[in-house]
Amino acid sequence: MKVTTDDKELLAGRFAEHRARLIAMAYRMLGSLAEAEDAVQEAWLRLSRAEAAEIENLGGWLTTVVGRICLDMLRSRTARREESLQQVWLPDPIVTDGLDPEPAAVLADSVGLALLVVLDTLSPPERLAFVLHDLFGVPFSEIAPIVGRTPATAKKLASRARIRVRGAAPAPDADLAAQRRVVDAFLAAARGGDFDALLAVLDPDVELRVDEGPALPGRRARGAADVARSAIFGARASGGVSRPVLVNGAPGVLETVAGRPVALLAFTIRGGRVAALHILTDPDRLARLDPARRTG
């Protein structure tokens, strides 16, 4: 059967209805906006080559295809990272203007950076099962063929992932204004070199992760004292202009020098204290930041 231009346009329109959800899903599975868009683009190419008229449930078909593509990408990434176990890597942040409270509503269901870091420690099948079921409500009967397991096994994969997520990335505080006050107190203490004031706003088990790019190993620190010392040193060395932003819907800070981004700080506030601080200083990734860009 000959495919007409009208048929292609109709198919493109139907695909466009699912695209935002597919990118949001792929982003949560991959932690990379660029890779998420590549996965969704590949799904479109496969759809354009398929007998689309025979696909009864286009949304389900696309979810399966994108899931399989992401699974392959995660497996390939896992193999590459085994060669550089010491590398600190942070997921791609979604940055919006933190001065306006409205983006908080837009990103209310966005997965936080801290959660994405934990998801990156899961096996590819665990991550896929957790994201598809717990975050997007896909039934295990549909997840099973993607991961090549039975529905019961797919359910176990999601359950194992859920336990690890709850243990390593508990839900942050809900009040965005209160979170921002904690961030402001942290910044004031760091800039003032006030070690005791920093200890007061840091969780005793706070974790710091700094992604400096692929050419450098990055840095890690755990515990209020070590993170406080790193914060004071970083504030003294900064010399840039800081402005509040939202990073994946949570309070963050974008530091610039001569208008050029040099660091992005993402905070996880839990119990009125900083429970995690993720810093991106990779110049290439910072240069690609688009504060207006949002994913689901």
Backbone as JSON, one array per atom type, in Angstrom:
{
  "sequence": "MKVTTDDKELLAGRFAEHRARLIAMAYRMLGSLAEAEDAVQEAWLRLSRAEAAEIENLGGWLTTVVGRICLDMLRSRTARREESLQQVWLPDPIVTDGLDPEPAAVLADSVGLALLVVLDTLSPPERLAFVLHDLFGVPFSEIAPIVGRTPATAKKLASRARIRVRGAAPAPDADLAAQRRVVDAFLAAARGGDFDALLAVLDPDVELRVDEGPALPGRRARGAADVARSAIFGARASGGVSRPVLVNGAPGVLETVAGRPVALLAFTIRGGRVAALHILTDPDRLARLDPARRTG",
  "N": [[0.85, -1.19, 0.0], [0.59, 2.15, -0.9], [2.11, 4.87, 0.74], [0.88, 7.97, 1.45], [1.5, 11.56, 1.31], [-0.27, 12.85, 2.99], [-0.87, 10.78, 4.75], [1.6, 10.5, 6.07], [1.8, 12.98, 7.3], [-0.39, 12.83, 9.01], [0.43, 10.72, 10.64], [2.72, 11.87, 11.77], [1.52, 13.89, 13.24], [0.07, 12.38, 15.11], [2.18, 11.16, 16.44], [3.4, 13.39, 17.56], [1.65, 14.03, 19.58], [2.37, 12.31, 21.58], [4.99, 12.85, 22.09], [6.1, 14.64, 24.1], [5.6, 13.26, 26.49], [7.08, 10.94, 26.01], [9.71, 11.92, 25.87], [9.98, 12.9, 28.48], [9.79, 10.49, 29.85], [12.0, 9.06, 28.79], [14.05, 10.76, 29.62], [14.0, 10.42, 32.4], [14.76, 7.79, 32.52], [17.3, 7.86, 31.4], [18.65, 10.14, 32.3], [19.71, 12.13, 30.78], [19.15, 14.79, 28.7], [19.83, 15.14, 26.0], [20.35, 12.5, 25.15], [17.85, 11.44, 25.66], [16.27, 12.76, 23.79], [17.46, 11.76, 21.49], [16.74, 9.07, 21.71], [13.95, 9.2, 21.47], [13.74, 10.3, 18.93], [14.79, 8.19, 17.45], [12.77, 6.35, 17.9], [10.71, 7.55, 16.47], [11.73, 7.29, 13.86], [11.64, 4.52, 13.59], [8.9, 4.14, 13.8], [8.04, 5.46, 11.51], [8.86, 3.71, 9.61], [7.38, 1.51, 10.08], [4.37, -0.54, 9.82], [2.12, 1.45, 10.37], [-0.66, 1.58, 10.39], [-1.45, -0.81, 11.39], [-0.95, -0.75, 14.04], [-2.51, -0.89, 17.02], [-2.54, 0.32, 19.56], [-1.02, 3.11, 19.83], [0.34, 4.68, 21.74], [1.17, 2.76, 23.66], [2.77, 1.17, 22.01], [4.82, 2.96, 21.31], [5.87, 3.5, 23.84], [6.96, 1.01, 24.48], [8.9, 0.74, 22.45], [10.58, 3.0, 22.88], [11.37, 2.35, 25.47], [12.88, 0.01, 25.05], [14.95, 1.03, 23.46], [16.13, 2.84, 25.27], [16.94, 1.02, 27.22], [18.94, -0.41, 25.88], [20.75, 1.7, 25.52], [21.4, 2.31, 28.18], [22.65, -0.05, 28.96], [24.88, -0.03, 27.31], [26.11, 2.28, 28.26], [26.66, 1.52, 30.91], [28.61, -0.44, 30.51], [30.67, 1.15, 29.46], [31.23, 2.84, 31.63], [32.3, 1.19, 33.53], [34.93, 1.21, 33.09], [35.84, 3.55, 34.16], [35.51, 4.0, 37.09], [35.85, 5.89, 39.06], [34.95, 8.29, 38.16], [32.99, 11.17, 38.58], [29.74, 11.71, 37.75], [27.04, 13.69, 36.81], [23.53, 13.81, 36.26], [21.85, 15.37, 33.43], [20.8, 18.61, 34.17], [17.58, 20.22, 34.59], [16.9, 23.44, 34.09], [15.27, 26.28, 35.32], [13.89, 29.61, 35.67], [14.45, 30.74, 38.8], [13.4, 32.89, 40.15], [10.75, 33.32, 39.78], [7.86, 31.92, 41.12], [6.14, 30.33, 39.67], [7.26, 28.34, 37.83], [7.68, 26.24, 39.59], [5.27, 24.93, 39.88], [4.98, 23.97, 37.31], [7.05, 22.13, 37.2], [6.38, 20.37, 39.18], [6.03, 17.61, 39.25], [8.43, 16.75, 38.44], [11.36, 14.74, 38.38], [13.78, 14.82, 40.9], [17.23, 15.94, 40.98], [18.83, 14.57, 42.8], [17.46, 12.15, 43.04], [17.76, 11.17, 40.44], [20.49, 10.71, 40.44], [20.63, 8.54, 42.19], [19.1, 6.7, 40.75], [20.87, 6.2, 38.74], [22.58, 4.38, 39.82], [21.34, 1.98, 39.74], [20.72, -1.24, 38.19], [20.34, -1.53, 34.62], [17.83, -2.95, 33.88], [16.43, -2.74, 36.35], [16.2, 0.02, 36.69], [14.66, 0.75, 34.45], [12.28, -0.71, 34.93], [11.42, 0.44, 37.33], [11.11, 3.19, 36.66], [9.22, 3.11, 34.54], [7.01, 1.82, 35.76], [6.6, 2.95, 38.43], [6.8, 5.72, 38.06], [5.42, 6.27, 35.72], [3.27, 4.61, 35.55], [3.06, 2.28, 33.96], [1.9, -0.96, 33.31], [3.13, -4.09, 34.69], [2.88, -6.22, 32.99], [3.31, -5.11, 30.5], [5.84, -4.11, 30.8], [7.43, -6.34, 31.14], [8.07, -7.75, 28.59], [9.84, -5.87, 27.53], [12.11, -5.84, 29.15], [12.73, -8.44, 28.93], [11.8, -10.36, 30.74], [9.61, -12.18, 33.03], [6.32, -10.99, 34.01], [6.15, -11.16, 36.83], [8.83, -11.19, 37.59], [9.63, -8.73, 36.59], [8.18, -7.1, 38.3], [9.53, -7.63, 40.68], [11.99, -6.5, 40.07], [11.34, -3.78, 39.98], [10.54, -3.47, 42.62], [12.91, -3.95, 44.08], [14.41, -1.78, 43.18], [12.84, 0.31, 44.17], [13.15, 0.09, 46.94], [15.85, 0.74, 47.23], [15.83, 3.34, 46.27], [14.15, 4.66, 48.1], [15.72, 4.42, 50.37], [18.07, 5.79, 49.74], [17.37, 8.2, 48.55], [15.32, 9.91, 49.94], [12.15, 11.66, 49.98], [12.26, 15.15, 49.3], [11.79, 18.26, 51.2], [8.57, 19.84, 50.99], [7.84, 22.54, 50.83], [8.64, 25.09, 48.84], [9.46, 27.76, 49.21], [10.47, 27.69, 51.81], [12.57, 25.95, 51.4], [14.17, 27.54, 49.78], [14.94, 29.51, 51.59], [16.64, 28.08, 53.23], [18.69, 27.52, 51.42], [19.57, 30.13, 50.89], [20.55, 30.79, 53.43], [22.64, 28.97, 53.6], [24.31, 29.9, 51.51], [24.94, 32.49, 52.45], [26.35, 31.87, 54.78], [28.5, 30.43, 53.7], [29.77, 32.35, 52.08], [30.45, 34.17, 54.02], [32.28, 32.77, 55.4], [31.52, 31.39, 57.67], [31.79, 28.84, 59.59], [30.39, 27.46, 61.68], [27.78, 28.34, 61.26], [27.27, 27.16, 58.82], [27.36, 24.45, 59.51], [25.0, 24.36, 60.91], [23.03, 24.44, 58.97], [23.46, 22.26, 57.43], [22.79, 18.85, 56.8], [23.82, 16.2, 58.95], [24.77, 13.98, 57.51], [25.21, 14.95, 54.97], [25.76, 14.95, 51.44], [28.17, 15.75, 49.0], [28.64, 16.22, 45.57], [30.64, 16.79, 42.8], [30.68, 17.47, 39.47], [33.04, 17.8, 37.15], [33.41, 17.49, 34.5], [34.33, 15.3, 31.69], [37.11, 15.22, 31.46], [38.2, 15.42, 33.95], [38.32, 13.91, 37.23], [36.37, 14.71, 39.05], [34.74, 15.52, 42.22], [34.04, 14.32, 45.53], [32.37, 14.48, 48.67], [31.46, 13.78, 52.02], [29.43, 14.3, 54.87], [28.88, 16.83, 57.33], [30.99, 18.52, 58.23], [33.14, 18.22, 56.36], [31.86, 19.0, 54.0], [31.15, 21.61, 54.65], [33.67, 22.85, 54.87], [34.49, 22.59, 52.19], [32.56, 24.19, 50.99], [33.12, 26.78, 51.98], [35.7, 27.17, 50.94], [35.07, 27.02, 48.19], [33.38, 29.25, 47.91], [35.13, 31.36, 48.4], [36.82, 31.11, 46.24], [35.23, 31.61, 44.11], [34.08, 34.28, 43.02], [32.2, 35.05, 41.18], [28.95, 35.99, 39.81], [25.94, 35.28, 41.38], [22.79, 33.79, 40.81], [19.42, 32.97, 41.67], [17.94, 29.9, 40.71], [15.76, 27.32, 39.51], [16.39, 23.93, 39.8], [15.55, 21.12, 38.3], [13.07, 21.55, 39.47], [13.69, 22.16, 42.1], [15.31, 24.32, 44.57], [18.13, 26.11, 43.35], [21.35, 27.4, 42.29], [22.81, 29.47, 39.91], [25.95, 30.26, 38.85], [27.76, 32.86, 37.36], [30.35, 34.28, 35.32], [31.24, 37.2, 33.87], [28.91, 36.98, 32.44], [28.97, 34.36, 31.6], [28.13, 31.0, 32.27], [29.54, 29.33, 35.03], [29.24, 27.57, 37.09], [26.79, 25.36, 38.38], [24.65, 24.95, 41.02], [22.87, 22.54, 42.73], [20.45, 21.88, 45.11], [19.31, 19.62, 47.62], [16.85, 19.71, 49.9], [16.04, 18.6, 53.04], [14.14, 18.04, 55.89], [14.57, 20.65, 56.69], [17.24, 21.14, 56.28], [20.31, 21.06, 54.33], [20.54, 18.27, 52.48], [21.77, 17.15, 50.32], [24.14, 18.21, 47.93], [24.69, 19.04, 44.7], [26.98, 19.79, 42.23], [27.64, 21.22, 39.14], [30.26, 21.8, 37.02], [31.26, 21.44, 34.56], [32.34, 22.87, 31.68], [31.43, 22.56, 29.01], [28.89, 21.33, 29.21], [27.59, 23.2, 30.79], [27.5, 25.34, 29.04], [25.53, 24.57, 27.35], [23.23, 24.86, 28.71], [19.81, 25.68, 28.96], [17.79, 27.85, 30.34], [15.07, 28.08, 29.87], [14.15, 25.67, 29.19], [12.17, 22.79, 29.58], [11.26, 19.6, 30.86], [8.66, 17.73, 31.11]],
  "CA": [[0.0, 0.0, 0.0], [1.39, 3.36, -1.02], [1.93, 5.84, 1.83], [0.76, 9.31, 0.9], [2.0, 12.67, 2.14], [-1.28, 13.07, 4.03], [-0.69, 9.72, 5.75], [2.79, 10.82, 6.84], [1.48, 14.13, 8.14], [-1.28, 12.34, 10.06], [1.26, 9.94, 11.57], [3.57, 12.82, 12.5], [0.66, 14.54, 14.23], [-0.22, 11.43, 16.19], [3.42, 11.0, 17.19], [3.63, 14.63, 18.31], [0.8, 13.99, 20.78], [3.03, 11.47, 22.59], [6.41, 13.17, 22.16], [6.51, 15.22, 25.39], [5.61, 12.19, 27.49], [8.17, 10.03, 25.7], [10.97, 12.57, 26.26], [10.0, 12.89, 29.94], [10.06, 9.12, 30.27], [13.37, 8.73, 28.44], [14.94, 11.55, 30.49], [14.06, 9.78, 33.71], [15.5, 6.53, 32.38], [18.68, 8.08, 30.97], [19.29, 11.24, 33.0], [20.35, 12.99, 29.8], [18.17, 15.33, 27.76], [20.27, 14.88, 24.63], [20.12, 11.09, 24.87], [16.41, 11.22, 25.65], [15.78, 13.22, 22.49], [17.95, 10.8, 20.5], [15.93, 7.86, 21.83], [12.62, 9.49, 20.93], [13.9, 10.46, 17.49], [14.94, 6.84, 16.9], [11.44, 5.74, 17.93], [9.97, 8.12, 15.34], [12.23, 6.67, 12.64], [11.1, 3.16, 13.54], [7.47, 4.25, 13.53], [7.84, 5.86, 10.11], [9.15, 2.55, 8.76], [6.49, 0.42, 10.46], [3.0, -0.53, 9.3], [1.45, 2.19, 11.44], [-2.1, 1.31, 10.39], [-1.7, -2.05, 12.12], [-0.66, -0.52, 15.46], [-3.77, -0.57, 17.67], [-2.29, 1.24, 20.69], [0.21, 3.8, 19.46], [1.06, 5.08, 22.95], [1.82, 1.58, 24.2], [3.83, 0.76, 21.08], [5.93, 3.89, 21.43], [6.48, 3.29, 25.16], [7.78, -0.2, 24.37], [10.06, 1.01, 21.59], [11.49, 3.9, 23.6], [11.92, 1.6, 26.59], [13.94, -0.88, 24.56], [16.08, 1.86, 23.04], [16.78, 3.33, 26.49], [17.59, -0.12, 27.87], [20.2, -0.64, 25.15], [21.65, 2.82, 25.8], [21.86, 2.16, 29.55], [23.59, -1.17, 29.01], [26.12, 0.44, 26.68], [26.71, 3.23, 29.18], [27.18, 0.77, 32.05], [29.86, -1.08, 30.09], [31.7, 2.19, 29.34], [31.58, 3.42, 32.93], [33.09, 0.24, 34.31], [36.34, 1.54, 32.85], [36.18, 4.77, 34.9], [34.64, 3.92, 38.26], [36.04, 7.03, 39.94], [34.4, 9.49, 37.54], [31.74, 11.71, 39.11], [28.88, 12.14, 36.65], [25.72, 14.15, 37.22], [22.55, 13.85, 35.17], [21.58, 16.69, 32.87], [19.8, 19.35, 34.96], [16.57, 21.04, 33.93], [17.04, 24.7, 34.79], [14.28, 27.32, 35.03], [14.1, 30.85, 36.41], [14.05, 30.55, 40.18], [12.81, 34.09, 40.75], [9.31, 33.23, 39.6], [7.41, 30.67, 41.73], [5.29, 29.54, 38.79], [7.86, 27.11, 37.31], [7.58, 25.16, 40.57], [4.07, 24.17, 39.55], [5.24, 23.27, 36.05], [7.96, 21.02, 37.46], [5.99, 19.74, 40.44], [6.19, 16.16, 39.18], [9.73, 16.45, 37.86], [12.22, 13.97, 39.26], [14.88, 15.63, 41.38], [18.57, 15.54, 40.58], [19.31, 13.56, 43.75], [16.86, 10.87, 42.69], [18.39, 10.7, 39.21], [21.81, 10.18, 40.81], [20.4, 7.21, 42.75], [18.66, 5.84, 39.66], [22.04, 5.85, 37.93], [23.28, 3.26, 40.47], [20.56, 0.76, 39.53], [20.97, -1.96, 36.95], [19.42, -1.04, 33.58], [16.45, -3.46, 34.0], [15.8, -2.18, 37.55], [15.86, 1.42, 36.44], [13.56, 0.81, 33.51], [11.06, -1.2, 35.57], [10.99, 1.43, 38.32], [10.65, 4.41, 36.0], [7.98, 2.87, 33.79], [5.87, 1.49, 36.63], [6.36, 3.85, 39.57], [6.69, 7.11, 37.64], [4.53, 6.44, 34.57], [2.11, 3.74, 35.67], [2.99, 1.22, 32.96], [1.72, -2.25, 34.0], [4.27, -5.01, 34.57], [2.66, -7.08, 31.82], [3.89, -4.43, 29.35], [7.27, -3.91, 31.07], [8.1, -7.64, 31.07], [8.74, -8.04, 27.32], [10.9, -4.89, 27.26], [13.31, -6.27, 29.87], [12.93, -9.86, 28.66], [11.51, -11.14, 31.95], [8.19, -12.4, 33.28], [5.74, -9.88, 34.79], [6.5, -11.3, 38.24], [10.23, -10.77, 37.75], [9.65, -7.28, 36.38], [7.67, -6.51, 39.54], [10.61, -7.73, 41.66], [13.0, -5.51, 39.7], [10.86, -2.47, 40.44], [10.52, -3.47, 44.08], [14.29, -3.76, 44.55], [14.77, -0.39, 42.89], [12.07, 1.18, 45.06], [13.78, 0.01, 48.26], [17.1, 1.49, 47.17], [15.5, 4.76, 46.09], [13.64, 5.18, 49.37], [16.8, 4.5, 51.34], [19.14, 6.73, 49.35], [16.85, 9.49, 48.08], [14.0, 10.23, 50.5], [11.49, 12.84, 49.39], [12.69, 16.44, 49.87], [10.73, 19.08, 51.78], [7.6, 20.26, 49.98], [7.69, 23.99, 50.79], [9.73, 25.63, 48.03], [9.95, 29.0, 49.82], [11.29, 27.3, 52.96], [13.8, 25.4, 50.85], [14.99, 28.65, 49.3], [15.52, 30.17, 52.77], [17.78, 27.25, 53.66], [19.76, 27.76, 50.44], [20.1, 31.47, 51.14], [21.35, 30.73, 54.66], [23.87, 28.25, 53.24], [25.17, 30.78, 50.72], [25.43, 33.57, 53.31], [27.36, 31.31, 55.68], [29.69, 30.07, 52.92], [30.45, 33.58, 51.67], [30.99, 34.81, 55.21], [33.26, 31.9, 56.04], [30.99, 31.04, 58.99], [31.77, 27.37, 59.66], [29.33, 27.02, 62.58], [26.49, 28.6, 60.61], [27.12, 26.12, 57.79], [27.0, 23.2, 60.19], [23.61, 24.46, 61.35], [22.1, 24.24, 57.85], [23.83, 21.03, 56.73], [22.47, 17.57, 57.41], [25.08, 15.55, 59.37], [25.23, 13.05, 56.49], [25.1, 15.6, 53.67], [26.68, 14.47, 50.41], [28.55, 16.69, 47.95], [29.19, 15.62, 44.35], [31.01, 17.82, 41.84], [30.97, 16.95, 38.13], [33.9, 18.78, 36.5], [33.55, 17.15, 33.09], [34.99, 14.02, 31.44], [38.58, 15.29, 31.53], [38.6, 15.45, 35.36], [37.6, 12.88, 37.99], [35.31, 15.24, 39.9], [35.01, 15.47, 43.66], [33.0, 13.86, 46.43], [32.58, 14.69, 50.11], [30.3, 13.38, 52.82], [29.51, 14.76, 56.24], [28.71, 18.28, 57.41], [32.26, 19.23, 58.4], [33.88, 18.24, 55.1], [31.12, 19.8, 53.01], [31.26, 23.01, 55.07], [34.99, 23.34, 54.47], [34.47, 22.72, 50.73], [31.7, 25.33, 50.63], [33.85, 28.02, 52.27], [36.77, 27.27, 49.94], [34.46, 27.31, 46.9], [32.86, 30.62, 47.91], [36.27, 32.27, 48.32], [37.43, 31.0, 44.92], [34.23, 31.86, 43.06], [34.21, 35.59, 42.42], [31.21, 35.26, 40.14], [27.62, 36.5, 40.16], [25.01, 34.17, 41.63], [21.36, 34.1, 40.72], [18.61, 31.8, 42.01], [17.25, 29.17, 39.65], [15.21, 26.03, 39.91], [17.05, 22.81, 39.14], [14.58, 20.02, 38.38], [11.99, 21.94, 40.36], [14.18, 22.44, 43.46], [16.16, 25.51, 44.59], [19.5, 26.0, 42.91], [22.05, 28.66, 42.05], [23.65, 29.5, 38.72], [27.02, 31.24, 38.99], [28.3, 33.3, 36.08], [31.46, 35.24, 35.27], [31.11, 37.94, 32.6], [27.73, 36.46, 31.75], [29.16, 32.97, 31.19], [27.93, 30.07, 33.39], [30.75, 28.62, 35.48], [28.86, 26.53, 38.04], [25.38, 25.21, 38.72], [24.51, 24.27, 42.31], [21.54, 21.98, 42.94], [20.3, 21.52, 46.51], [18.21, 18.8, 48.1], [16.58, 20.14, 51.28], [15.21, 17.62, 53.75], [14.13, 18.33, 57.31], [15.06, 22.0, 56.92], [18.69, 21.2, 56.12], [20.83, 20.6, 53.04], [20.86, 16.84, 52.55], [22.66, 16.83, 49.2], [24.54, 19.34, 47.09], [25.28, 18.58, 43.45], [27.55, 20.94, 41.53], [28.11, 20.97, 37.78], [31.2, 22.82, 36.55], [31.68, 21.05, 33.22], [32.05, 24.04, 30.84], [30.68, 22.2, 27.81], [27.49, 21.1, 29.56], [27.03, 24.48, 31.25], [27.27, 26.19, 27.87], [24.32, 24.11, 26.67], [22.06, 25.05, 29.56], [18.76, 26.57, 28.47], [16.89, 28.05, 31.47], [13.66, 28.02, 29.5], [13.83, 24.33, 28.73], [11.53, 21.97, 30.59], [10.91, 18.25, 30.44], [7.59, 17.07, 31.86]],
  "C": [[0.89, 1.26, 0.0], [1.06, 4.35, 0.11], [1.94, 7.25, 1.24], [1.34, 10.34, 1.85], [1.03, 12.95, 3.28], [-1.15, 12.04, 5.14], [0.5, 10.04, 6.66], [2.52, 11.99, 7.8], [0.57, 13.72, 9.29], [-0.5, 11.56, 11.11], [2.14, 10.85, 12.4], [2.77, 13.55, 13.57], [0.34, 13.65, 15.39], [1.02, 11.22, 17.07], [3.67, 12.21, 18.08], [2.81, 14.66, 19.59], [1.48, 13.22, 21.91], [4.46, 11.94, 22.9], [6.86, 13.69, 23.52], [6.6, 14.15, 26.47], [6.78, 11.24, 27.25], [9.52, 10.62, 26.1], [11.09, 12.59, 27.79], [10.37, 11.51, 30.46], [11.52, 8.74, 30.0], [14.37, 9.5, 29.3], [15.09, 10.9, 31.85], [14.81, 8.45, 33.66], [16.97, 6.76, 32.09], [19.41, 9.18, 31.73], [20.01, 12.19, 32.07], [19.3, 13.47, 28.82], [18.55, 15.02, 26.32], [20.01, 13.42, 24.25], [18.64, 10.77, 24.82], [15.82, 11.62, 24.3], [16.25, 12.29, 21.38], [17.09, 9.54, 20.51], [14.55, 8.06, 21.21], [12.69, 9.68, 19.41], [14.05, 9.09, 16.81], [13.59, 6.12, 16.87], [10.59, 6.26, 16.77], [10.42, 7.48, 14.02], [11.69, 5.25, 12.49], [9.61, 3.17, 13.24], [7.22, 4.57, 12.07], [8.11, 4.72, 9.15], [8.19, 1.39, 9.01], [5.16, 0.53, 9.73], [2.12, 0.12, 10.36], [-0.03, 1.87, 11.53], [-2.44, 0.07, 11.2], [-1.43, -1.91, 13.62], [-1.95, -0.06, 16.14], [-3.6, 0.47, 18.78], [-0.96, 1.94, 20.45], [1.02, 4.19, 20.69], [1.81, 3.92, 23.57], [2.97, 1.11, 23.34], [5.05, 1.66, 21.23], [6.64, 3.74, 22.77], [7.41, 2.08, 25.12], [9.04, 0.06, 23.57], [11.07, 1.91, 22.3], [12.13, 3.18, 24.79], [13.06, 0.7, 26.16], [15.17, -0.1, 24.11], [16.85, 2.35, 24.26], [17.52, 2.2, 27.21], [18.92, -0.42, 27.19], [21.21, 0.46, 25.44], [22.22, 2.71, 27.21], [22.88, 1.04, 29.66], [24.92, -0.77, 28.4], [26.86, 1.4, 27.6], [27.35, 2.52, 30.37], [28.52, 0.12, 31.71], [30.98, -0.05, 29.98], [32.17, 2.67, 30.71], [32.36, 2.46, 33.82], [34.58, 0.52, 34.15], [36.78, 2.78, 33.62], [35.3, 4.89, 36.14], [34.75, 5.15, 39.16], [35.42, 8.32, 39.38], [33.09, 9.9, 38.21], [30.94, 12.24, 37.92], [27.53, 12.54, 37.21], [24.78, 14.12, 36.02], [22.4, 15.26, 34.64], [20.52, 17.4, 33.71], [18.78, 20.04, 34.06], [16.5, 22.33, 34.72], [15.96, 25.68, 34.34], [14.55, 28.51, 35.94], [13.57, 30.72, 37.83], [13.45, 31.77, 40.85], [11.29, 34.06, 40.71], [8.82, 31.91, 40.19], [6.61, 29.79, 40.79], [5.96, 28.29, 38.23], [7.81, 25.96, 38.3], [6.36, 24.3, 40.29], [4.28, 23.37, 38.28], [6.07, 22.02, 36.29], [7.61, 20.24, 38.72], [6.21, 18.23, 40.43], [7.54, 15.77, 38.57], [10.59, 15.69, 38.87], [13.43, 14.82, 39.63], [16.23, 15.07, 40.96], [19.13, 14.45, 41.5], [18.75, 12.19, 43.43], [17.49, 10.31, 41.42], [19.78, 10.12, 39.49], [21.65, 8.76, 41.36], [19.97, 6.24, 41.65], [19.84, 5.37, 38.82], [22.84, 4.71, 38.55], [22.55, 1.94, 40.28], [21.03, 0.03, 38.27], [19.99, -1.45, 35.9], [18.01, -1.62, 33.68], [15.72, -2.91, 35.22], [15.35, -0.76, 37.29], [14.65, 1.53, 35.51], [12.25, 0.39, 34.16], [10.53, -0.18, 36.57], [10.41, 2.67, 37.65], [9.31, 4.18, 35.31], [6.8, 2.61, 34.71], [5.59, 2.56, 37.66], [6.15, 5.3, 39.13], [5.71, 7.32, 36.5], [3.37, 5.46, 34.54], [1.97, 2.67, 34.61], [2.86, -0.12, 33.68], [2.89, -3.19, 33.74], [4.11, -5.95, 33.39], [3.23, -6.46, 30.56], [5.39, -4.19, 29.54], [8.04, -5.2, 30.82], [8.77, -7.91, 29.72], [9.87, -7.07, 26.98], [12.2, -5.35, 27.91], [13.59, -7.75, 29.67], [12.73, -10.74, 29.87], [10.01, -11.39, 32.04], [7.63, -11.18, 34.03], [6.1, -9.96, 36.26], [7.93, -10.85, 38.5], [10.37, -9.27, 37.54], [9.18, -6.55, 37.63], [8.75, -6.54, 40.62], [11.72, -6.72, 41.36], [12.61, -4.14, 40.2], [10.87, -2.37, 41.95], [11.91, -3.27, 44.66], [14.74, -2.33, 44.33], [14.09, 0.56, 43.86], [12.7, 1.21, 46.45], [15.06, 0.85, 48.28], [16.84, 2.99, 47.04], [15.03, 5.36, 47.4], [14.74, 5.32, 50.4], [17.81, 5.57, 51.04], [18.63, 8.09, 48.94], [15.44, 9.73, 48.61], [13.44, 11.51, 49.91], [11.97, 14.12, 50.07], [11.5, 17.18, 50.47], [9.84, 19.63, 50.66], [7.54, 21.77, 49.8], [8.88, 24.62, 50.06], [10.31, 26.9, 48.64], [10.85, 28.69, 51.02], [12.61, 26.71, 52.49], [14.75, 26.53, 50.41], [15.64, 29.39, 50.47], [16.73, 29.39, 53.28], [18.96, 27.47, 52.71], [20.39, 29.12, 50.66], [20.98, 31.5, 52.39], [22.67, 30.02, 54.4], [24.83, 29.17, 52.5], [25.77, 31.9, 51.57], [26.54, 33.07, 54.23], [28.65, 30.99, 54.92], [30.48, 31.32, 52.53], [31.08, 34.3, 52.85], [32.03, 33.98, 55.92], [32.84, 31.45, 57.42], [30.79, 29.53, 59.07], [30.61, 26.87, 60.52], [27.95, 27.22, 61.96], [26.23, 27.58, 59.5], [26.72, 24.8, 58.42], [25.53, 23.19, 60.59], [22.62, 24.19, 60.22], [22.42, 22.98, 57.05], [23.37, 19.8, 57.5], [23.78, 16.88, 57.81], [25.65, 14.6, 58.32], [25.16, 13.64, 55.08], [26.15, 15.07, 52.7], [26.9, 15.56, 49.37], [29.13, 15.9, 46.78], [29.44, 16.74, 43.35], [31.42, 17.16, 40.53], [31.73, 18.04, 37.39], [34.08, 18.51, 35.01], [34.36, 15.88, 32.89], [36.51, 14.04, 31.56], [39.1, 15.25, 32.97], [37.77, 14.45, 36.15], [36.41, 13.4, 38.78], [35.66, 15.1, 41.36], [33.79, 14.98, 44.41], [33.37, 14.23, 47.86], [31.3, 14.27, 50.82], [30.52, 13.82, 54.26], [29.53, 16.27, 56.3], [30.04, 19.02, 57.49], [33.02, 19.34, 57.08], [33.18, 19.11, 54.06], [31.19, 21.28, 53.36], [32.6, 23.6, 54.66], [35.06, 23.53, 52.94], [33.66, 23.94, 50.29], [32.42, 26.65, 50.86], [34.97, 28.23, 51.25], [36.19, 27.66, 48.58], [33.95, 28.74, 46.81], [34.0, 31.63, 47.77], [36.87, 32.28, 46.91], [36.5, 31.42, 43.8], [34.42, 33.19, 42.36], [33.21, 35.9, 41.34], [29.93, 35.88, 40.68], [26.67, 35.32, 40.28], [23.57, 34.62, 41.44], [20.56, 32.83, 41.0], [17.95, 31.2, 40.78], [16.57, 27.96, 40.28], [15.94, 24.95, 39.11], [16.16, 21.58, 39.36], [13.51, 20.3, 39.43], [12.4, 22.26, 41.77], [15.12, 23.64, 43.42], [17.59, 25.21, 44.16], [20.09, 27.37, 42.68], [22.89, 28.5, 40.8], [24.67, 30.62, 38.9], [27.6, 31.56, 37.62], [29.46, 34.26, 36.29], [31.41, 35.89, 33.9], [29.97, 37.38, 31.77], [27.84, 35.01, 31.33], [28.98, 32.04, 32.39], [29.22, 29.34, 33.74], [30.42, 27.51, 36.47], [27.35, 26.54, 38.25], [25.31, 24.38, 40.0], [23.06, 23.82, 42.47], [21.45, 21.44, 44.36], [19.12, 20.57, 46.71], [18.02, 19.14, 49.57], [15.62, 19.14, 51.92], [15.3, 17.9, 55.24], [14.7, 19.7, 57.63], [16.56, 22.14, 56.81], [19.09, 20.71, 54.72], [21.26, 19.15, 53.17], [21.79, 16.41, 51.43], [22.93, 18.11, 48.42], [25.26, 18.78, 45.87], [25.73, 19.8, 42.65], [28.07, 20.51, 40.17], [29.01, 22.12, 37.36], [31.75, 22.49, 35.17], [31.34, 22.19, 32.25], [31.22, 23.72, 29.61], [29.19, 22.01, 28.12], [26.84, 22.38, 30.07], [26.7, 25.38, 30.07], [25.99, 25.82, 27.15], [23.06, 24.33, 27.5], [21.09, 26.05, 28.92], [17.76, 26.73, 29.59], [15.42, 27.96, 31.13], [13.2, 26.62, 29.18], [13.23, 23.51, 29.87], [11.22, 20.6, 30.0], [9.9, 17.69, 31.43], [7.43, 17.43, 33.28]]
}
